[in-house]
PDB file of C-alpha atoms and ligand atoms in Angstrom:
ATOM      1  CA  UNK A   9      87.554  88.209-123.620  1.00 79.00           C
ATOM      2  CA  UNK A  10      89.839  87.762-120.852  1.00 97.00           C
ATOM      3  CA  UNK A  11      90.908  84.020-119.926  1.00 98.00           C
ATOM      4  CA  UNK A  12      89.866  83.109-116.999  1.00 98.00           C
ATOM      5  CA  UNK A  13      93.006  82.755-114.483  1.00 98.00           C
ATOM      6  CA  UNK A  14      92.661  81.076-110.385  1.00 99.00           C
ATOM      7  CA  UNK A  15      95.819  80.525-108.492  1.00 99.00           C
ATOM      8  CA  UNK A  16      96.194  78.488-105.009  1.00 99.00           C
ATOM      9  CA  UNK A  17      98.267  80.446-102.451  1.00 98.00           C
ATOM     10  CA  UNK A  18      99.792  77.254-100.252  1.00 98.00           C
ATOM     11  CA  UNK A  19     100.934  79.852 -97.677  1.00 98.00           C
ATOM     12  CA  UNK A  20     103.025  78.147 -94.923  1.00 98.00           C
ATOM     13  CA  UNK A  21     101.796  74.927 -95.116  1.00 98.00           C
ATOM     14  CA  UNK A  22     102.984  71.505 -96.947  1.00 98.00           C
ATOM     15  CA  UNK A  23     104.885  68.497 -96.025  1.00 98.00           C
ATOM     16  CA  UNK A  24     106.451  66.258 -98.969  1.00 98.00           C
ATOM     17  CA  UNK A  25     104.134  63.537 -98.640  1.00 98.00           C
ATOM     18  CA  UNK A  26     100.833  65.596 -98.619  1.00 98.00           C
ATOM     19  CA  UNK A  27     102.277  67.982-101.486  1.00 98.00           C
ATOM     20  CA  UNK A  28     102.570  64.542-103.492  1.00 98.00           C
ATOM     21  CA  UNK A  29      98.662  63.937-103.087  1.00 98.00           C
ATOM     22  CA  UNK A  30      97.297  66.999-103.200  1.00 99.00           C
ATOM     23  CA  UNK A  31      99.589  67.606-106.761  1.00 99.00           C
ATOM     24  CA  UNK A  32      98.579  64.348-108.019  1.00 98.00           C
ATOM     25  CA  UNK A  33      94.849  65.444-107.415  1.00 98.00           C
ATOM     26  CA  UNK A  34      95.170  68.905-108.457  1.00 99.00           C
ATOM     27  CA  UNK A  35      97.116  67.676-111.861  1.00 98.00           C
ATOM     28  CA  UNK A  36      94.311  64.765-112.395  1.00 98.00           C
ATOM     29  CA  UNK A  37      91.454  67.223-111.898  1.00 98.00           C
ATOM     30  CA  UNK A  38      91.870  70.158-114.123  1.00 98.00           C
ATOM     31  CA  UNK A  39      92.988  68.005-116.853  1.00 98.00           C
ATOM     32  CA  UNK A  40      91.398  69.315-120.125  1.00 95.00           C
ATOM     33  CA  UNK A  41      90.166  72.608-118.404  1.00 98.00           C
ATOM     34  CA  UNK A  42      91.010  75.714-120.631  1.00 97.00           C
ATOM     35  CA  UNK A  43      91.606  78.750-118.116  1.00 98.00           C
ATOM     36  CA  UNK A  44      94.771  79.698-116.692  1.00 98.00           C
ATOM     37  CA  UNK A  45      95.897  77.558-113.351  1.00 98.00           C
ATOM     38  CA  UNK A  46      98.553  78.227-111.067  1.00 99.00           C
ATOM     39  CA  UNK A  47      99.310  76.950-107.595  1.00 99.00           C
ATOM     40  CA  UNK A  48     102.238  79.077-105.564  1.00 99.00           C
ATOM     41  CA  UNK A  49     103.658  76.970-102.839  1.00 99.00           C
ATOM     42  CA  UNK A  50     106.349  77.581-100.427  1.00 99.00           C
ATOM     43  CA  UNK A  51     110.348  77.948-102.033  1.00 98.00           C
ATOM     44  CA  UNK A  52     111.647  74.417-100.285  1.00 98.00           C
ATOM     45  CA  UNK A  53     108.388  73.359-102.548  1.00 99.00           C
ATOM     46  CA  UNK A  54     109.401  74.563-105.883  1.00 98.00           C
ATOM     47  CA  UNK A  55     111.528  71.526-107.249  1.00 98.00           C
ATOM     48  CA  UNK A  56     109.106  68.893-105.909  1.00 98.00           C
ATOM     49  CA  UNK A  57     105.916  70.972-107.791  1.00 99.00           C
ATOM     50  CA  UNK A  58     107.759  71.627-110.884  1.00 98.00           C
ATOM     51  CA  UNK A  59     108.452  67.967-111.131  1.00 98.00           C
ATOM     52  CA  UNK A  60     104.699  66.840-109.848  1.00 98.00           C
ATOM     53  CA  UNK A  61     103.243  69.528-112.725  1.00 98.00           C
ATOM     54  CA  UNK A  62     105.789  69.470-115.680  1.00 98.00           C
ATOM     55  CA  UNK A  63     103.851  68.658-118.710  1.00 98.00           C
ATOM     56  CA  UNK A  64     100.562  69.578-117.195  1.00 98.00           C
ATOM     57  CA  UNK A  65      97.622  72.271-117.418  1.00 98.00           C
ATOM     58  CA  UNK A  66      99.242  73.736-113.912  1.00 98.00           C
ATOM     59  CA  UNK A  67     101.994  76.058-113.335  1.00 98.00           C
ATOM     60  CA  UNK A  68     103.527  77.202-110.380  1.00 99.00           C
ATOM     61  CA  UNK A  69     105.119  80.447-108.602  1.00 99.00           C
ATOM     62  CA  UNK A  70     106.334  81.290-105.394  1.00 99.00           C
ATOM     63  CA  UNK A  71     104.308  83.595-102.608  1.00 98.00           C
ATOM     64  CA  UNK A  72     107.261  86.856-102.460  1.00 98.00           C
ATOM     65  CA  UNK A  73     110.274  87.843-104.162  1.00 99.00           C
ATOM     66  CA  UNK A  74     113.295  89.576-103.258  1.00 98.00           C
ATOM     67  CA  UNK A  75     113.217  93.277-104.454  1.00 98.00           C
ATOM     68  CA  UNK A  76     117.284  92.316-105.238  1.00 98.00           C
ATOM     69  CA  UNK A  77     118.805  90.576-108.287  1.00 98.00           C
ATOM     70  CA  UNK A  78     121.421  89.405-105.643  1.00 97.00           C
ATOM     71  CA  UNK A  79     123.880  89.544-103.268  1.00 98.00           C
ATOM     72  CA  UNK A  80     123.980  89.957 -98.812  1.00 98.00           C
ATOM     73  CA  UNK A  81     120.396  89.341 -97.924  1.00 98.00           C
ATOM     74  CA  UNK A  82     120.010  86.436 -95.967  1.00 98.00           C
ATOM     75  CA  UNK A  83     117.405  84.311 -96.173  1.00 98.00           C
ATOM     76  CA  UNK A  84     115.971  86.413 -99.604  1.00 98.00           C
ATOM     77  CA  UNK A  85     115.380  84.261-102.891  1.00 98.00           C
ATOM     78  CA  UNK A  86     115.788  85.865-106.189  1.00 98.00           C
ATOM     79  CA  UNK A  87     113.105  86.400-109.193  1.00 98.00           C
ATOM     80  CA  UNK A  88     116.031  84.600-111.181  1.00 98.00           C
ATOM     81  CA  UNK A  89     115.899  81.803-108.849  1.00 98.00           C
ATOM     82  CA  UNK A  90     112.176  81.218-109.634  1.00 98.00           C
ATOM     83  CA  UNK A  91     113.026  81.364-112.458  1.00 98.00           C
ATOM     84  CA  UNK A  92     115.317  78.245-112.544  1.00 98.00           C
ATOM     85  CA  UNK A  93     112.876  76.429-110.939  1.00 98.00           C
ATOM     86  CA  UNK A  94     110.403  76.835-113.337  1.00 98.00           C
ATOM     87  CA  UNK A  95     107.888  79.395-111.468  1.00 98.00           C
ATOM     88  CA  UNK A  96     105.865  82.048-114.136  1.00 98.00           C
ATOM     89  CA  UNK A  97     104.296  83.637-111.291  1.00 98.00           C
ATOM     90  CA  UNK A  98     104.816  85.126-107.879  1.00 99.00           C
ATOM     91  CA  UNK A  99     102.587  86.762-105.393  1.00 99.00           C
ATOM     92  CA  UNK A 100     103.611  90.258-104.073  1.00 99.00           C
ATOM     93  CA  UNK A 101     102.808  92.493-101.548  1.00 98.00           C
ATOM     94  CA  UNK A 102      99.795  89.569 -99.797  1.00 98.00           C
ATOM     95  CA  UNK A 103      98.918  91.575 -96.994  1.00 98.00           C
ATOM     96  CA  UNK A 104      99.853  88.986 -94.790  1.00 98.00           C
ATOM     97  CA  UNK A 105     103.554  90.180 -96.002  1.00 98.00           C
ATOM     98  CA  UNK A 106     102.395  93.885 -95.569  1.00 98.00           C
ATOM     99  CA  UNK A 107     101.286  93.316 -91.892  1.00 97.00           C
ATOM    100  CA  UNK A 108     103.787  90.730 -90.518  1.00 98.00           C
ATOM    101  CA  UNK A 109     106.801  91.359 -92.722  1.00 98.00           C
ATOM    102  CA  UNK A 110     106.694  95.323 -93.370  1.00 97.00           C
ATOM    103  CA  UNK A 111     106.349  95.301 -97.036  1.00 98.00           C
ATOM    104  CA  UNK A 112     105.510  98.987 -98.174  1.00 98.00           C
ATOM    105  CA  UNK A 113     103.784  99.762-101.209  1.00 98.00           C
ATOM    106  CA  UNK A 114     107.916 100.959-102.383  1.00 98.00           C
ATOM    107  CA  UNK A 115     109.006  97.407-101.425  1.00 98.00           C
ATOM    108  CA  UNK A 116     106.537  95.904-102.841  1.00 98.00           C
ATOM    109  CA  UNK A 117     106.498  97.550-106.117  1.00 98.00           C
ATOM    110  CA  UNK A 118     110.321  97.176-105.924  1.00 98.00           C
ATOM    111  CA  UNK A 119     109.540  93.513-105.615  1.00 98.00           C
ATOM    112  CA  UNK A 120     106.867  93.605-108.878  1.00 98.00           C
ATOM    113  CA  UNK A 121     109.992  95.544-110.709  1.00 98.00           C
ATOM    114  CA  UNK A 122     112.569  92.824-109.608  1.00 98.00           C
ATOM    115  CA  UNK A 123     110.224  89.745-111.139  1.00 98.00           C
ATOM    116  CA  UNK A 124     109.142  91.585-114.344  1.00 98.00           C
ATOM    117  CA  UNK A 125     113.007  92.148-115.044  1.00 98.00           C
ATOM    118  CA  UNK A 126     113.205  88.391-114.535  1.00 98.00           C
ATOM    119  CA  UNK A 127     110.534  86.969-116.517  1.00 98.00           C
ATOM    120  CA  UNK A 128     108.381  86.604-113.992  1.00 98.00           C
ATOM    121  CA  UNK A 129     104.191  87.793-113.326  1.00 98.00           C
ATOM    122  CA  UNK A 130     103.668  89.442-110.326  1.00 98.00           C
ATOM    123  CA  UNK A 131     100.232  88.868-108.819  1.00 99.00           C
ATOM    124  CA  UNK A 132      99.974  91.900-107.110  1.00 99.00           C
ATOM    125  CA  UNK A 133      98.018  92.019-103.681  1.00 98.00           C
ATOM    126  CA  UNK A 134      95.681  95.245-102.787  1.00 98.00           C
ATOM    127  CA  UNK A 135      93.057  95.255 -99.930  1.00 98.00           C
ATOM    128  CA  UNK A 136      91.505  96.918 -97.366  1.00 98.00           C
ATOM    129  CA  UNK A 137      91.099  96.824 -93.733  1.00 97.00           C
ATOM    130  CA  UNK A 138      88.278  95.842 -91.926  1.00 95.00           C
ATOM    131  CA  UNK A 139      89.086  98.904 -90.091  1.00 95.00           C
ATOM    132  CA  UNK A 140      89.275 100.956 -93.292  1.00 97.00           C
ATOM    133  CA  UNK A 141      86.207  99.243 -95.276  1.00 96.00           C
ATOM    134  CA  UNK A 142      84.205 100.911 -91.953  1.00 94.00           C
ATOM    135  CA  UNK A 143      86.088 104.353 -92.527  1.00 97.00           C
ATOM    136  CA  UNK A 144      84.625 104.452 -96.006  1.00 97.00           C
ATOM    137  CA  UNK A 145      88.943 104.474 -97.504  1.00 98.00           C
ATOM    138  CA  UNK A 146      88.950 101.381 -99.299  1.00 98.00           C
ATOM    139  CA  UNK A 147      88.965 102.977-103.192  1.00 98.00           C
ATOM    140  CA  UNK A 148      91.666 105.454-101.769  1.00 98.00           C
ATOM    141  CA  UNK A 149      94.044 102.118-100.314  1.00 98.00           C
ATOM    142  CA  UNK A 150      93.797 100.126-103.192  1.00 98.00           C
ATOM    143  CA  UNK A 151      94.320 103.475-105.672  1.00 98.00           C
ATOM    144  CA  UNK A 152      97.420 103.996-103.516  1.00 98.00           C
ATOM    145  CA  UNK A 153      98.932 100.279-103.805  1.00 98.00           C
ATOM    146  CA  UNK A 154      98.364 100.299-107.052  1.00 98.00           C
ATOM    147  CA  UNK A 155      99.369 103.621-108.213  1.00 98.00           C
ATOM    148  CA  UNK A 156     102.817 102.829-106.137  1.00 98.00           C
ATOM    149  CA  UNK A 157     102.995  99.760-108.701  1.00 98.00           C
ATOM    150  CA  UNK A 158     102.518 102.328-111.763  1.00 98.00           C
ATOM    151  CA  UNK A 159     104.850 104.975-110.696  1.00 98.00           C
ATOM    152  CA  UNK A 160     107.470 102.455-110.327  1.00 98.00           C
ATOM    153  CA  UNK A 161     107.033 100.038-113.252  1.00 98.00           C
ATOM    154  CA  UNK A 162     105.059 102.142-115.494  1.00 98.00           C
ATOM    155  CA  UNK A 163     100.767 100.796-116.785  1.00 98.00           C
ATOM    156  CA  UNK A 164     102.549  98.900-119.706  1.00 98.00           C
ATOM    157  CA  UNK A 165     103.645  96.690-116.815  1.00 98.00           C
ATOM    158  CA  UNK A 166     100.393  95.975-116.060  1.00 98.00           C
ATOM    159  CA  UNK A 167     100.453  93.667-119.323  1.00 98.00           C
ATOM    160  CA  UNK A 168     102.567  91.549-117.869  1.00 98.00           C
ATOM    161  CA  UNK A 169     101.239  91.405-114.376  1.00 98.00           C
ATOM    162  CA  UNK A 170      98.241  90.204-112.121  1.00 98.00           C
ATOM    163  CA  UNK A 171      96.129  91.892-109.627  1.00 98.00           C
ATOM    164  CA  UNK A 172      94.891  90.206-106.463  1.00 98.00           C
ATOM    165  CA  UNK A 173      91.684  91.891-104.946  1.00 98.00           C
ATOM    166  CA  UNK A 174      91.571  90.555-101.158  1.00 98.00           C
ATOM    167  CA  UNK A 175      89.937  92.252 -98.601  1.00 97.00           C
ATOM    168  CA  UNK A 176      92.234  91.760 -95.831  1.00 96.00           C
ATOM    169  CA  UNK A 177      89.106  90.961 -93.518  1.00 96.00           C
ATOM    170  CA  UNK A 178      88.293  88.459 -95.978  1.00 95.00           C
ATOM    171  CA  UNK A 179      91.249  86.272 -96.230  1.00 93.00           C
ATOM    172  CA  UNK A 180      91.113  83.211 -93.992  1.00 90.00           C
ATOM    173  CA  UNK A 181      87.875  84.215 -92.107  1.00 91.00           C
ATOM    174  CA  UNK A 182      85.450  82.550 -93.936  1.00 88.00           C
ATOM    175  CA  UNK A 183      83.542  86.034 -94.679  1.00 89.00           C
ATOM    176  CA  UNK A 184      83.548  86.513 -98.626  1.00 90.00           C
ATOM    177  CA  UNK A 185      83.370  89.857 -99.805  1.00 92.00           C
ATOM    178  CA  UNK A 186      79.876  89.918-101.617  1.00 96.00           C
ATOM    179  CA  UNK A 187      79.539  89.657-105.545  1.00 97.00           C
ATOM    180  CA  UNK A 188      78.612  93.161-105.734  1.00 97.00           C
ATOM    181  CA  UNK A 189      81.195  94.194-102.910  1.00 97.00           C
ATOM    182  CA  UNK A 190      84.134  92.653-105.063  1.00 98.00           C
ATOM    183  CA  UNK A 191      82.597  94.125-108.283  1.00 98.00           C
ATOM    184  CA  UNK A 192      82.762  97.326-107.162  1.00 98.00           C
ATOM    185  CA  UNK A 193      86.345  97.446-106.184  1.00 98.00           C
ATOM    186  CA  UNK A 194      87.541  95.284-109.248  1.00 98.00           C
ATOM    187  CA  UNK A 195      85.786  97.636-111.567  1.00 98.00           C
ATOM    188  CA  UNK A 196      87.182 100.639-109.744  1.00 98.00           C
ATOM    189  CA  UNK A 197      90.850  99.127-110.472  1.00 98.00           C
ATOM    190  CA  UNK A 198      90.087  98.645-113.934  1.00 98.00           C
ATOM    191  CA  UNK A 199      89.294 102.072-113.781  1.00 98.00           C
ATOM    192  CA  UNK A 200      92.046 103.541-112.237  1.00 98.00           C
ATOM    193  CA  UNK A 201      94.250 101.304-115.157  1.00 98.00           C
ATOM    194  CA  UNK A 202      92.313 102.838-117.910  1.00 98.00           C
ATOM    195  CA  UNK A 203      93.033 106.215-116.986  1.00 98.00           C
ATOM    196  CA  UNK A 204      96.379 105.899-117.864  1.00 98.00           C
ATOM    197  CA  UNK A 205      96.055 103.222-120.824  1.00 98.00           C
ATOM    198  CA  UNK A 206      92.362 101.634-122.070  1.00 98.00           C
ATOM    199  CA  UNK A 207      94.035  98.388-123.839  1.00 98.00           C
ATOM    200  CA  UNK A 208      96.006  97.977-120.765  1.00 98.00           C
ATOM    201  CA  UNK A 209      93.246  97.799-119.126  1.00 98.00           C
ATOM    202  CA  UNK A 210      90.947  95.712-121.240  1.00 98.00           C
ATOM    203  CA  UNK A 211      93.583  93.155-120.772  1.00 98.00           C
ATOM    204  CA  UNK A 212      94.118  93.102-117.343  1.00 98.00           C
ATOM    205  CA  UNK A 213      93.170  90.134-115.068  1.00 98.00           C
ATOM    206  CA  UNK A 214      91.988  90.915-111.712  1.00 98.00           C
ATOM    207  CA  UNK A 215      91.712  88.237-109.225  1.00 98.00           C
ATOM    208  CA  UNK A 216      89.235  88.260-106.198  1.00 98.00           C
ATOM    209  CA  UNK A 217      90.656  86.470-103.119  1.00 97.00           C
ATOM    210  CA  UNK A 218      89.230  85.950 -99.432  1.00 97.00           C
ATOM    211  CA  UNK A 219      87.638  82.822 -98.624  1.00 95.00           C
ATOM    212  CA  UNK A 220      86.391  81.838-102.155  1.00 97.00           C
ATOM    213  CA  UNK A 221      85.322  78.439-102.217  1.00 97.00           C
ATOM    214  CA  UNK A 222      83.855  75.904-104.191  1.00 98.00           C
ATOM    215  CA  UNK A 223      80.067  77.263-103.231  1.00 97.00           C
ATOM    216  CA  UNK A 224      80.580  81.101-104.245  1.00 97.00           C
ATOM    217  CA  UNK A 225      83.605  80.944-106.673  1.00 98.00           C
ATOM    218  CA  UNK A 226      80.810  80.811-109.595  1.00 98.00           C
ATOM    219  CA  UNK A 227      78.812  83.669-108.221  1.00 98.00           C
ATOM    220  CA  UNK A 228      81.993  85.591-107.725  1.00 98.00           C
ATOM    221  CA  UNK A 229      83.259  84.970-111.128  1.00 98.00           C
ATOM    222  CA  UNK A 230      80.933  85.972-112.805  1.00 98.00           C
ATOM    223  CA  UNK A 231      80.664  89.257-112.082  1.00 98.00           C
ATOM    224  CA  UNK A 232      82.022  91.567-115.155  1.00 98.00           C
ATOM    225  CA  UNK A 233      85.187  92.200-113.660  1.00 98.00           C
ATOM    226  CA  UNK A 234      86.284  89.934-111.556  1.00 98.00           C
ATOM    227  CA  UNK A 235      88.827  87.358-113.820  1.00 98.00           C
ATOM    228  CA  UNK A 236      89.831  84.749-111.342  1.00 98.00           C
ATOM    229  CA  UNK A 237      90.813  83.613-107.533  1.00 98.00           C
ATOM    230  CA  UNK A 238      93.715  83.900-105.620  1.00 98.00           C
ATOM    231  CA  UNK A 239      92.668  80.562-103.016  1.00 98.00           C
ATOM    232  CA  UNK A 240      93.938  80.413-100.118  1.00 98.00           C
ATOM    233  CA  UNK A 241      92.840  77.617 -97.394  1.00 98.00           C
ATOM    234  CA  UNK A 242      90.404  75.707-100.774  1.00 98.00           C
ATOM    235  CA  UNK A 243      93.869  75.529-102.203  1.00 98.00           C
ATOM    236  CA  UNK A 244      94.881  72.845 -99.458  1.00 98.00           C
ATOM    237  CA  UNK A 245      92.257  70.244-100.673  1.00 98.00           C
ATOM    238  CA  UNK A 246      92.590  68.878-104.076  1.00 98.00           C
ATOM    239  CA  UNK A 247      89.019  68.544-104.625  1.00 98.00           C
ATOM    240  CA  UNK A 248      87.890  72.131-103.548  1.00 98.00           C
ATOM    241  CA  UNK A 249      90.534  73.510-105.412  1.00 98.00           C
ATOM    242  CA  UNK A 250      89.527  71.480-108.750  1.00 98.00           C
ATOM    243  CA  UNK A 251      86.047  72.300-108.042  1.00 98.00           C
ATOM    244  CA  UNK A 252      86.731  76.353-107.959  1.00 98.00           C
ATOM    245  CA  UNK A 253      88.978  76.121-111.600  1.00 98.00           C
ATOM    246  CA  UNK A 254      85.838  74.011-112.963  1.00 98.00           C
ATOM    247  CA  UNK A 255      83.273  77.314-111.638  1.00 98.00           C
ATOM    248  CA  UNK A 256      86.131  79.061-113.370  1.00 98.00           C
ATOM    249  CA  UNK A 257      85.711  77.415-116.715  1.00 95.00           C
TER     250      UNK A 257
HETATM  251  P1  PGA B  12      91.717  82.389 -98.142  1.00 62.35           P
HETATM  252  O1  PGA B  12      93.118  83.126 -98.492  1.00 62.35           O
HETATM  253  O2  PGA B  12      91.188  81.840 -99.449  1.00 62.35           O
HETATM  254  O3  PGA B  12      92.099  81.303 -97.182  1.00 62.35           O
HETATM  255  O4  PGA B  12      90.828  83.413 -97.559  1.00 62.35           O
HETATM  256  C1  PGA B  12      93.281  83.869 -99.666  1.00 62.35           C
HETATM  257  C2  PGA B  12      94.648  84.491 -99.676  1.00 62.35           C
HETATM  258  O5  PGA B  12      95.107  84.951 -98.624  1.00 62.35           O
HETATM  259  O6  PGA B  12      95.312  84.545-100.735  1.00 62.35           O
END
């Protein structure tokens, strides 16, 4: 039985004060809940989280990762940087990354490589298009982002790692995929995993993310493969976020 796993994705949003509350909420909430919780916040955010959530239920990532260990890229933050600050987790390849910030499916993988090496889980990112949903692609997108992922790091990597289902048309607009709709792709990437390794597979959480909120999170979870959320804009509000790890439960 897989443990159930959901993970807030801050995105570019924050201020020190309203981190403080919405922490302090988050932490009081899911107190005594049994799943897996994470909450990924912006870098400048890292110190103050690991400080708000030491000794809790809660952990905490970052939302990218440099593909380098180190060295002349400005403005890049290394997986052994998250590291330092206490992060087990940090999303890759969110196709908000992808669209605005030209990650590949090579730079991305490059990325998962760089925080495995470090210690870290990558929650991977796949998705479709609106525009590629309608052209009938979406198993052959998401069975090319995630077969970049295996040629680099190998399917044992996969142990270590999370997958992210979020229909890019999905994310933000306050259309959820349906139960069945995210079922079909979530079983079709554990799938694609057990072709290459069954236990692998088995093990594997996949996440469903796009607009899950406290009134479909249950629905959504339990369908037979679908592990978890990634949360985006229910991630801002303590008690929509605490409400979506206790469908979880
Ligand atoms: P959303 O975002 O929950 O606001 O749709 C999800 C995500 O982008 O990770």
């Amino acid at each position: 039985m897989r443990k159930k796993f959901v993970a807030g994705n801050w995105k570019m949003h924050g201020s020190l004060p309203g981190n403080a509350e919405l922490l302090r909420g988050v932490r009081a909430g899911v107190a005594g809940l049994s799943i897996d919780i994470a909450v990924c916040v912006p870098y400048p955010y890292l110190a103050q989280t690991g400080e708000a959530l030491k000794g809790s239920n809660v952990a905490w990532g970052a939302q990218d990762v440099s593909e380098h260990a180190q060295g002349a890229y400005t403005g890049e933050v290394s997986a052994a940087m998250l590291v330092e600050f206490g992060c087990q987790y940090a999303i890759v390849g969110h196709s908000e990354r992808r669209t605005y910030y030209g990650d590949t499916d090579a730079v991305v993988a490059a990325k998962c490589e760089a925080a495995l090496k470090a210690g870290l889980l990558p929650i991977l990112c796949v998705g479709e298009t609106l525009d590629e949903r309608e052209r009938n692609v979406t198993a052959a997108v998401v069975t090319r982002q995630l077969d970049a992922f295996i040629a680099r790091c190998g399917v044992a990597a996969l142990a270590n790692s999370v997958i992210a289902y979020e229909p890019v048309w999905a994310i933000g607009t306050g259309r959820t995929a349906s139960p069945e709709q995210a079922q079909e792709v979530h079983a079709l990437i554990r799938a694609r995993v057990a072709r290459e390794s069954a236990a692998v597979a088995a093990g594997l959480r996949i996440l469903y993310g796009g607009s899950m909120k406290p009134g479909n999170a249950k629905e959504l979870m339990a369908q037979p493969d679908i592990d978890g959320g990634l949360i985006g804009g229910a991630a801002l509000v303590a008690a929509d976020f605490v409400a979506i790890c206790a469908a979880a439960q």
